[in-house]
JSON list of C-alpha atoms in Angstrom, two decimals:
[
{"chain": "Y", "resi": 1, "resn": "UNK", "atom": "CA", "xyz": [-9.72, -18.52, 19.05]},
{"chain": "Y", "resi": 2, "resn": "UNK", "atom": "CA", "xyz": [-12.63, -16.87, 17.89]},
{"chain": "Y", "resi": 3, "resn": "UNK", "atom": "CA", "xyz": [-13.95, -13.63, 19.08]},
{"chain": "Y", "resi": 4, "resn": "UNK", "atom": "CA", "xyz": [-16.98, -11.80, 19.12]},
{"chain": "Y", "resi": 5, "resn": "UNK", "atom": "CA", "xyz": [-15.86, -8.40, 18.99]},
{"chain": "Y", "resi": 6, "resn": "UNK", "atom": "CA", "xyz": [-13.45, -9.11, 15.91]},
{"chain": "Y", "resi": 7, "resn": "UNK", "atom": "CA", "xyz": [-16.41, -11.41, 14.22]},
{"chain": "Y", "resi": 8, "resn": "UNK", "atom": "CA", "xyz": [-18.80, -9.05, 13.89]},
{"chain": "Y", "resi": 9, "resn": "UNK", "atom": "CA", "xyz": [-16.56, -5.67, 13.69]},
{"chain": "Y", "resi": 10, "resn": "UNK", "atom": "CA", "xyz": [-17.83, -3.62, 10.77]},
{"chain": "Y", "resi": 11, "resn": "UNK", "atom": "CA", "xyz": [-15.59, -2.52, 7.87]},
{"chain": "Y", "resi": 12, "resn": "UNK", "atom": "CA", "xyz": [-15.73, 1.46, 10.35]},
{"chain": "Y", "resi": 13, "resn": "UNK", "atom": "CA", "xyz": [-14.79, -0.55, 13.70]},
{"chain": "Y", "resi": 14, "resn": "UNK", "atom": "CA", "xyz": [-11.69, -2.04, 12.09]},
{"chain": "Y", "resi": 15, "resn": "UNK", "atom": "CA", "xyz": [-10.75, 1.10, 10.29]},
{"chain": "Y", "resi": 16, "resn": "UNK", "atom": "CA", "xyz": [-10.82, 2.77, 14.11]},
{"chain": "Y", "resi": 17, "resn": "UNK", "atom": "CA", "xyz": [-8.41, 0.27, 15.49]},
{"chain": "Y", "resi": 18, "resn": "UNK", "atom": "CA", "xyz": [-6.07, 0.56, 12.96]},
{"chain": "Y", "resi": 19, "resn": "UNK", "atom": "CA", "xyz": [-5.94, 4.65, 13.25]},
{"chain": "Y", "resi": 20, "resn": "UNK", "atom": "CA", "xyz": [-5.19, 3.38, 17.12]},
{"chain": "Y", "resi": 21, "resn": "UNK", "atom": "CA", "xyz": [-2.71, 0.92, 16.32]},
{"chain": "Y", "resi": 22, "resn": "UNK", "atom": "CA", "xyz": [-1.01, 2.71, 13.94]},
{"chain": "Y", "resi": 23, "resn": "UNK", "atom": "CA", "xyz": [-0.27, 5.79, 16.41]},
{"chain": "Y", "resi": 24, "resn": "UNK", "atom": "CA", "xyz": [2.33, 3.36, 18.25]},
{"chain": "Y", "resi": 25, "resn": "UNK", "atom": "CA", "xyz": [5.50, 4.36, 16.03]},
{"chain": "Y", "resi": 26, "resn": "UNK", "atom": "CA", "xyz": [8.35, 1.82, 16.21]},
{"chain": "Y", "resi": 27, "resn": "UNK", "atom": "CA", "xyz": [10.25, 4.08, 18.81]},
{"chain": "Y", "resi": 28, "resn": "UNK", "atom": "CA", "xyz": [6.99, 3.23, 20.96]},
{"chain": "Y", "resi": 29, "resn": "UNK", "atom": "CA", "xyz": [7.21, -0.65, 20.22]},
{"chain": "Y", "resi": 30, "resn": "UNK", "atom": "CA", "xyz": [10.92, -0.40, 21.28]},
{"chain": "Y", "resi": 31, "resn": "UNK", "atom": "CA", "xyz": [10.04, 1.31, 24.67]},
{"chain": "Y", "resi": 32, "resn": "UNK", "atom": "CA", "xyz": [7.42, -1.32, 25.27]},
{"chain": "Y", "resi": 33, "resn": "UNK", "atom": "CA", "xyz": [9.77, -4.41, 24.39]},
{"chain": "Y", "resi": 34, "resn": "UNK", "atom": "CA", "xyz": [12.58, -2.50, 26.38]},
{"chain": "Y", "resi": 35, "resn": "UNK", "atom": "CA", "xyz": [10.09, -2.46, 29.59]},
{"chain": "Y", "resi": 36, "resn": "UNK", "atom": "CA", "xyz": [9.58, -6.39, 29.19]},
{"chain": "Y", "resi": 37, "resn": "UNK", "atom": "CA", "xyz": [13.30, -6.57, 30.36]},
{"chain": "Y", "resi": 38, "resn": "UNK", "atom": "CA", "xyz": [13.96, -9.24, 27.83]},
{"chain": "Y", "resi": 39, "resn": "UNK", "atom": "CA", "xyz": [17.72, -9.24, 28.23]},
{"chain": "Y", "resi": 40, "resn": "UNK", "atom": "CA", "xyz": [18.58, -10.29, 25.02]},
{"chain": "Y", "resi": 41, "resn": "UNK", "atom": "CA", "xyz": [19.06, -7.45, 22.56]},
{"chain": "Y", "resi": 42, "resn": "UNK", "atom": "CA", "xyz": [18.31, -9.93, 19.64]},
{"chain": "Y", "resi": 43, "resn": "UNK", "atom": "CA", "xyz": [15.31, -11.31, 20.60]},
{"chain": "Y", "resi": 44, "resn": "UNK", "atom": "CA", "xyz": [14.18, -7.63, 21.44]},
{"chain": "Y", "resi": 45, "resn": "UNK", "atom": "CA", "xyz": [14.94, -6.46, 17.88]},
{"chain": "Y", "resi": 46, "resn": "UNK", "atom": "CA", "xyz": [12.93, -9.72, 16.53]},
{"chain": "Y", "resi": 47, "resn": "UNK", "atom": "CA", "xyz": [9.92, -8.39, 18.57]},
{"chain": "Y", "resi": 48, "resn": "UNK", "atom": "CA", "xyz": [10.02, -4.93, 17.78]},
{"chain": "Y", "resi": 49, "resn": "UNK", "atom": "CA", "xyz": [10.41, -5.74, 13.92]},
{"chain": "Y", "resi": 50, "resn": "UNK", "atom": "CA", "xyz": [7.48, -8.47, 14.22]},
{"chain": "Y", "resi": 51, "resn": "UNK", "atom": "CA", "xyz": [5.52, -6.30, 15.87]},
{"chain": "Y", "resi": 52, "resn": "UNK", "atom": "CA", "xyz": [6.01, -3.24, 13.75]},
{"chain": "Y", "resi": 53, "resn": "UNK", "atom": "CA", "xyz": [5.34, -5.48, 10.18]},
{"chain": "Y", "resi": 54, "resn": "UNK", "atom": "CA", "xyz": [2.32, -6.44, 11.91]},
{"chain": "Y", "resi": 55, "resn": "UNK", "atom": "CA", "xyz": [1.09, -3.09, 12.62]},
{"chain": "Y", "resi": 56, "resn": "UNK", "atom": "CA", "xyz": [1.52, -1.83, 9.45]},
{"chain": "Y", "resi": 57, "resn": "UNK", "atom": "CA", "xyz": [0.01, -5.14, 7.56]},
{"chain": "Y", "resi": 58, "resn": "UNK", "atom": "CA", "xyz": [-2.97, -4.34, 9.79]},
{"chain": "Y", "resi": 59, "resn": "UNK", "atom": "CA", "xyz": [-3.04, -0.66, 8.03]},
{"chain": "Y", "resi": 60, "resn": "UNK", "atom": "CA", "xyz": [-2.31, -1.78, 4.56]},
{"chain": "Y", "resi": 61, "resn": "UNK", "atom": "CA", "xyz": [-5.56, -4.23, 5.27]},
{"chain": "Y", "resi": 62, "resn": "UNK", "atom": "CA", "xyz": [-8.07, -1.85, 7.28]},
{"chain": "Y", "resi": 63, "resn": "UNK", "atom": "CA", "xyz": [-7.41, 1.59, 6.39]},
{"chain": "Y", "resi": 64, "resn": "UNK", "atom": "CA", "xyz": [-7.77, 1.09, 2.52]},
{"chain": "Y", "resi": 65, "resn": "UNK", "atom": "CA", "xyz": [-11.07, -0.80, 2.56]},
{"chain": "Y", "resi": 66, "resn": "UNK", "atom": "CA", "xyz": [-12.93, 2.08, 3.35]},
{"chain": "Y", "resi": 67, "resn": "UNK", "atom": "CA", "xyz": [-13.17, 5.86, 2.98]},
{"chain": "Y", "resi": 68, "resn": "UNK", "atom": "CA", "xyz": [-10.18, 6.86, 4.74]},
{"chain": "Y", "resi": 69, "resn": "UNK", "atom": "CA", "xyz": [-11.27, 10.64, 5.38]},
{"chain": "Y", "resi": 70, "resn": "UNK", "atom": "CA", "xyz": [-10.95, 11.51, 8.65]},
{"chain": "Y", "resi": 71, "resn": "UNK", "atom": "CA", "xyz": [-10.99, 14.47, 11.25]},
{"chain": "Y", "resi": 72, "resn": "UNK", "atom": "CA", "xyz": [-12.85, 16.89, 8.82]},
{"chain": "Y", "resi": 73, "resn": "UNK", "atom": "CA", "xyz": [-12.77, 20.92, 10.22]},
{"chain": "Y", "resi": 74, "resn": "UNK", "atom": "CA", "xyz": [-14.62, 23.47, 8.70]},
{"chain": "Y", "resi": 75, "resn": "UNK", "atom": "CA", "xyz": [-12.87, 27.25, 9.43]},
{"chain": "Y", "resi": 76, "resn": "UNK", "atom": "CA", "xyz": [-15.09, 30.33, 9.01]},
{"chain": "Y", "resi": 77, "resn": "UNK", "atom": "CA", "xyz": [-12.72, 31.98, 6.67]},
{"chain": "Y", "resi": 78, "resn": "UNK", "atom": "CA", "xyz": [-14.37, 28.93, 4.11]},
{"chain": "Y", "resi": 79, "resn": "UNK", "atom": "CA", "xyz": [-11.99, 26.16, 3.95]},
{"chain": "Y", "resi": 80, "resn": "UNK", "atom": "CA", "xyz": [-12.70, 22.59, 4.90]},
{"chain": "Y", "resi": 81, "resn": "UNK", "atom": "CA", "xyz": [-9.69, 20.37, 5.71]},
{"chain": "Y", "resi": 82, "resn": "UNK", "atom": "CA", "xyz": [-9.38, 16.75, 6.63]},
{"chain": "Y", "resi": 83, "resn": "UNK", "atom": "CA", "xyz": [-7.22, 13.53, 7.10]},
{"chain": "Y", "resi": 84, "resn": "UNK", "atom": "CA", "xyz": [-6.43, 10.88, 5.18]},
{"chain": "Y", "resi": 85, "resn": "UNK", "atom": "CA", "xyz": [-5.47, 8.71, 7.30]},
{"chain": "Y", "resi": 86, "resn": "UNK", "atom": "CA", "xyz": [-4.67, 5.85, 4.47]},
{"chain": "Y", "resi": 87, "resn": "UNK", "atom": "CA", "xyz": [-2.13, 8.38, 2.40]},
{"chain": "Y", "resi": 88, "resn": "UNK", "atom": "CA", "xyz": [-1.04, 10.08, 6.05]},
{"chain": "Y", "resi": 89, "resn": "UNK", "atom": "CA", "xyz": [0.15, 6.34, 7.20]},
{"chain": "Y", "resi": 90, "resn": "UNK", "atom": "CA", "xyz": [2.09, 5.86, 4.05]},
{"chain": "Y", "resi": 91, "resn": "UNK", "atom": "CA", "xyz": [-0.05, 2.28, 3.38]},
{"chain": "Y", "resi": 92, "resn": "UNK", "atom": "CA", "xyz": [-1.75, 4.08, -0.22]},
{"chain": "Y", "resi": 93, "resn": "UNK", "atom": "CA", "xyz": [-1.37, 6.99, -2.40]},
{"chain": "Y", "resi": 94, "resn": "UNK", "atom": "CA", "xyz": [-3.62, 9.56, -2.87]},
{"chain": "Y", "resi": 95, "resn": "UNK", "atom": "CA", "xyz": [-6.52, 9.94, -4.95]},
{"chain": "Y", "resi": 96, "resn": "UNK", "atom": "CA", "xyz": [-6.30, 12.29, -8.22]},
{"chain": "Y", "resi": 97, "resn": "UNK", "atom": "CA", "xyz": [-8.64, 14.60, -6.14]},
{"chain": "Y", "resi": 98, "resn": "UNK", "atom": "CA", "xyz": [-10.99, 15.04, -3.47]},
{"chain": "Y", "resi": 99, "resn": "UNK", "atom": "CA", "xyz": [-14.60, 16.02, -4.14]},
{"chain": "Y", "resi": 100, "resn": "UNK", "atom": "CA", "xyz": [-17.23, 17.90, -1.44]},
{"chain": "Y", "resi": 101, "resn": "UNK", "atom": "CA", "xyz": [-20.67, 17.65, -1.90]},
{"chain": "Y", "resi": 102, "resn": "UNK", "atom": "CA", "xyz": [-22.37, 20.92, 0.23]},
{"chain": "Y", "resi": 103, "resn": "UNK", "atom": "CA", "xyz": [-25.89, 20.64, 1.53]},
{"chain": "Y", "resi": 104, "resn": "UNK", "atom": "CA", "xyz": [-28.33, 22.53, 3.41]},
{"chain": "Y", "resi": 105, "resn": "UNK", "atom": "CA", "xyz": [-29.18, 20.76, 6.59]},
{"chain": "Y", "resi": 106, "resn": "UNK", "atom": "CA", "xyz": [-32.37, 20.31, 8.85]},
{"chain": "Y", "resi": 107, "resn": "UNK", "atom": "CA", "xyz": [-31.55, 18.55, 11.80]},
{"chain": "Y", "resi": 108, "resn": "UNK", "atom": "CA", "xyz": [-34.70, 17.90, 12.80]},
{"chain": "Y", "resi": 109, "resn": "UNK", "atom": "CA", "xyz": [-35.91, 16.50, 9.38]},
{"chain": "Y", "resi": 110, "resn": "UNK", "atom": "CA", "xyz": [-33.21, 15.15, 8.09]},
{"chain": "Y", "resi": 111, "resn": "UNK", "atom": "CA", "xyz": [-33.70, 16.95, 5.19]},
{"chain": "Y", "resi": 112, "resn": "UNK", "atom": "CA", "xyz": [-30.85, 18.08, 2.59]},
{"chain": "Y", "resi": 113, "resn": "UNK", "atom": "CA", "xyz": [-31.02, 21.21, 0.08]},
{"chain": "Y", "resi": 114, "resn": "UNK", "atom": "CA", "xyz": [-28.21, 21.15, -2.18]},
{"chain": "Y", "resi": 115, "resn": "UNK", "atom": "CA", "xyz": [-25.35, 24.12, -2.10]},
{"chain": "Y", "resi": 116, "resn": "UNK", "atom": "CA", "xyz": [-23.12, 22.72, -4.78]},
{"chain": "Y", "resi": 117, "resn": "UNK", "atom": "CA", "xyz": [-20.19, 21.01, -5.16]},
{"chain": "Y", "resi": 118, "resn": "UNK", "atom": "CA", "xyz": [-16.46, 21.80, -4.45]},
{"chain": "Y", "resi": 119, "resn": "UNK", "atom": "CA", "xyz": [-13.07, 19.80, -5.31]},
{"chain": "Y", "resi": 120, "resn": "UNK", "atom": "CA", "xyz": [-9.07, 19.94, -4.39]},
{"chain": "Y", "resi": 121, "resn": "UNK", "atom": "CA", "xyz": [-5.98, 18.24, -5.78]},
{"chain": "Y", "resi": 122, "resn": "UNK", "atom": "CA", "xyz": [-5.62, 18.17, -1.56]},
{"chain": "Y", "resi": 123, "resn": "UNK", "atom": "CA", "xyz": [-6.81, 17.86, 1.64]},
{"chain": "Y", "resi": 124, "resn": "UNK", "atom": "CA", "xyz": [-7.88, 21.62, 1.92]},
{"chain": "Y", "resi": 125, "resn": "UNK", "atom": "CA", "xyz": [-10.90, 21.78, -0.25]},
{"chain": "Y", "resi": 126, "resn": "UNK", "atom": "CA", "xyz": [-13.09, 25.67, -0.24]},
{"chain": "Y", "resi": 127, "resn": "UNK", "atom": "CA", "xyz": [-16.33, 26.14, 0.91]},
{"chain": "Y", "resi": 128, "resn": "UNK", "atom": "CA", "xyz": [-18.87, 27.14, -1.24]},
{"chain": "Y", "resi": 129, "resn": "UNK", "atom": "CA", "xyz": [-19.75, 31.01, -1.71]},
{"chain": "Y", "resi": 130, "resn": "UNK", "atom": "CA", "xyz": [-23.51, 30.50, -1.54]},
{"chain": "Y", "resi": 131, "resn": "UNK", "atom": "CA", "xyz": [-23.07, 28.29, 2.00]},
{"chain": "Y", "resi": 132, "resn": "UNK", "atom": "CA", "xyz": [-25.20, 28.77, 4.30]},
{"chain": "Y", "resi": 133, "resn": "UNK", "atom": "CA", "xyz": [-23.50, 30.16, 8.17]},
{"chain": "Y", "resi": 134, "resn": "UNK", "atom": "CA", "xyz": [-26.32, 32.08, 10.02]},
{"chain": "Y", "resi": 135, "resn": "UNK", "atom": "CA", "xyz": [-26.00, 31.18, 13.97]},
{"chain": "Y", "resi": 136, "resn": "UNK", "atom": "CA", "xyz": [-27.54, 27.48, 14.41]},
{"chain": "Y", "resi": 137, "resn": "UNK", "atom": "CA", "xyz": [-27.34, 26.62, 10.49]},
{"chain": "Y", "resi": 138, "resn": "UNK", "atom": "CA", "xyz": [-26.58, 22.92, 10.22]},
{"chain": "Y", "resi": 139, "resn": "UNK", "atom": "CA", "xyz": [-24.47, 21.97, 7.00]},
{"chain": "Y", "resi": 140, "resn": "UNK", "atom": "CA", "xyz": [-24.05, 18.04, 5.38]},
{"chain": "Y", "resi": 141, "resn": "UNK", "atom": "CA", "xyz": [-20.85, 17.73, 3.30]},
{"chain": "Y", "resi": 142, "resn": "UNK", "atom": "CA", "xyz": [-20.10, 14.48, 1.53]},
{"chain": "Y", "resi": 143, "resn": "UNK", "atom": "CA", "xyz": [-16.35, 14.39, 1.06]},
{"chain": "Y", "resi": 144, "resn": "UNK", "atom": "CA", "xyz": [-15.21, 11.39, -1.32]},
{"chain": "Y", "resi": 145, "resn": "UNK", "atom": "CA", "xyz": [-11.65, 10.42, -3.21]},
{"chain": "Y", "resi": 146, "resn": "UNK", "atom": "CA", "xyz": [-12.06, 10.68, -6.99]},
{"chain": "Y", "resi": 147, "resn": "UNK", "atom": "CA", "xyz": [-9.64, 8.92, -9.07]},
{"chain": "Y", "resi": 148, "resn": "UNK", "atom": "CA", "xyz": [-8.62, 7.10, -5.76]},
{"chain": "Y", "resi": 149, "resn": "UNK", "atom": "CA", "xyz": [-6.69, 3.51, -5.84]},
{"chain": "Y", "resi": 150, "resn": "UNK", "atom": "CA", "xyz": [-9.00, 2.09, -4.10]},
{"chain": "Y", "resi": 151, "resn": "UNK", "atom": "CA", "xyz": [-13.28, 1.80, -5.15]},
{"chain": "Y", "resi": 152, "resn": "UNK", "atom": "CA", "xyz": [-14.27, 2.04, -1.62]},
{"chain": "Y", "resi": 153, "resn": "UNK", "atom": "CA", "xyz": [-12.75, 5.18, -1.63]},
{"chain": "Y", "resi": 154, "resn": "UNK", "atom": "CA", "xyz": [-15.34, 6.72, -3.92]},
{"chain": "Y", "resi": 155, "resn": "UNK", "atom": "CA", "xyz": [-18.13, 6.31, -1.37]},
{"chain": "Y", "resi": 156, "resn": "UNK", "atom": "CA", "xyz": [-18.66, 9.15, 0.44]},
{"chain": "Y", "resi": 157, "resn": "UNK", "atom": "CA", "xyz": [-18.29, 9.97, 4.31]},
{"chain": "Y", "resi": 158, "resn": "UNK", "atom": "CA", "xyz": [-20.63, 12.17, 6.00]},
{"chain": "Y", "resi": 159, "resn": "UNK", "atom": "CA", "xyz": [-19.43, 14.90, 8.17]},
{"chain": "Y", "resi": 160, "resn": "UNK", "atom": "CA", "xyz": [-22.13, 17.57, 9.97]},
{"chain": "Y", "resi": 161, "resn": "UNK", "atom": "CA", "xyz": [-21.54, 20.75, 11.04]},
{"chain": "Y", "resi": 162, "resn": "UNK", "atom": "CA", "xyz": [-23.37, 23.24, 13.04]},
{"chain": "Y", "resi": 163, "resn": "UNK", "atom": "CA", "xyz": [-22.56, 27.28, 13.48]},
{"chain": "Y", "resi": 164, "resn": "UNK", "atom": "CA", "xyz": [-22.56, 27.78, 16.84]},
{"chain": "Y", "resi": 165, "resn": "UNK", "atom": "CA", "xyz": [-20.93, 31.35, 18.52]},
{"chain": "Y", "resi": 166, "resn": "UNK", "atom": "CA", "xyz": [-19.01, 32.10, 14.90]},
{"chain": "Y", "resi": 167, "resn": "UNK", "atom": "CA", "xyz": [-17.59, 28.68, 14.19]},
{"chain": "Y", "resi": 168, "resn": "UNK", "atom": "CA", "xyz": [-18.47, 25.70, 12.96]},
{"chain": "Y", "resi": 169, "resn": "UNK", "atom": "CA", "xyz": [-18.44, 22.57, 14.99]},
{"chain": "Y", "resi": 170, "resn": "UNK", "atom": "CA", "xyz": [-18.43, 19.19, 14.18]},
{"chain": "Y", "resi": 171, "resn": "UNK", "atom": "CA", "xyz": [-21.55, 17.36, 15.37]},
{"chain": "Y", "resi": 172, "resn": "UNK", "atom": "CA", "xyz": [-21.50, 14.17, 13.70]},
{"chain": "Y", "resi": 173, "resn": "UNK", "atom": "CA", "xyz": [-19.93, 12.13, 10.88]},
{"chain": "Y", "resi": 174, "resn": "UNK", "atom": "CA", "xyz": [-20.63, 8.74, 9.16]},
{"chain": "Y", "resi": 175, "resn": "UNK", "atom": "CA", "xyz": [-18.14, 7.06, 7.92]},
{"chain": "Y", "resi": 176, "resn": "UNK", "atom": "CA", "xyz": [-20.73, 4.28, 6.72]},
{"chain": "Y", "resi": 177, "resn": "UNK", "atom": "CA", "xyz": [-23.61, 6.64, 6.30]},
{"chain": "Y", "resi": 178, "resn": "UNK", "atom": "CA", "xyz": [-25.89, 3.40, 4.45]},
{"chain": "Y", "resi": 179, "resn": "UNK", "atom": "CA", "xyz": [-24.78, 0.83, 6.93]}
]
């Protein structure tokens, strides 16, 4: 039956519900089949199985198709690590690196001064030395696979960051920053 929700989901929404969906490990799915009270052990192991393939068809499908960077921090002591939440759910390797593209942000503008550019063989990549941290400074980093297995991958994500009382906080992030 057609649905709304799932019709017009973008490529982001999807990639969302299959972070959620793949959080239930199999031990979960067998709690959950357990509590149905099926009373036949075979049938329960068919479910669980079923329901587990499914889950992780879903990730192979939805967390590949788009930047799968997720959960960026930014530490004062200049190191910016992330998720990837395609690699981290065993559905795709990982690219050959990760780049970081540092800018200079005006929140009020919108407008973005380049810093430079920074790049890891993981997901730990270093701040830049010229960054800018003064109390209230906004920072844009574009964080992208390079070399990755999958194009989509090479489309950068968004992440903002503001200094606020010594530490940088996450204030926003696009994971479809053009959409």
């Amino acid at each position: 039956m057609p649905n709304r929700a799932f019709l017009h989901a973008r490529a982001d929404d999807q990639f969302w519900a299959a972070r959620k969906l793949v959080s239930l490990r199999t031990d979960l799915l067998r709690a959950a089949v357990s509590a149905g009270d099926f009373g036949d052990p075979v049938s329960e192991a068919f479910l669980v199985k079923t329901l587990a393939e499914r889950r992780d068809a879903i990730a192979r499908a939805y967390l590949t198709a788009v930047n799968p960077i997720a959960d960026p921090v930014l530490s004062r002591d200049g190191l910016l690590t992330f998720q990837n939440a395609a690699v981290d759910a065993d559905v795709a390797r990982a690219p050959e690196s990760y780049v970081a593209t540092w800018f200079a942000f005006e929140n009020h503008t919108g407008k973005t001064t380049l810093v430079g550019e920074t790049s890891s063989r993981s997901t730990t990549v270093a701040v830049p030395a010229n960054l800018p941290n003064a109390a209230g400074t906004y920072v844009k980093v574009q964080l992208r696979g390079s070399g990755a297995p999958n194009a989509a991958w090479e489309k950068p994500v968004d992440a903002y960051f503001r200094m606020i009382g010594g530490e940088w906080r996450l204030i926003g992030f696009d994971r479809l920053p053009n959409a």
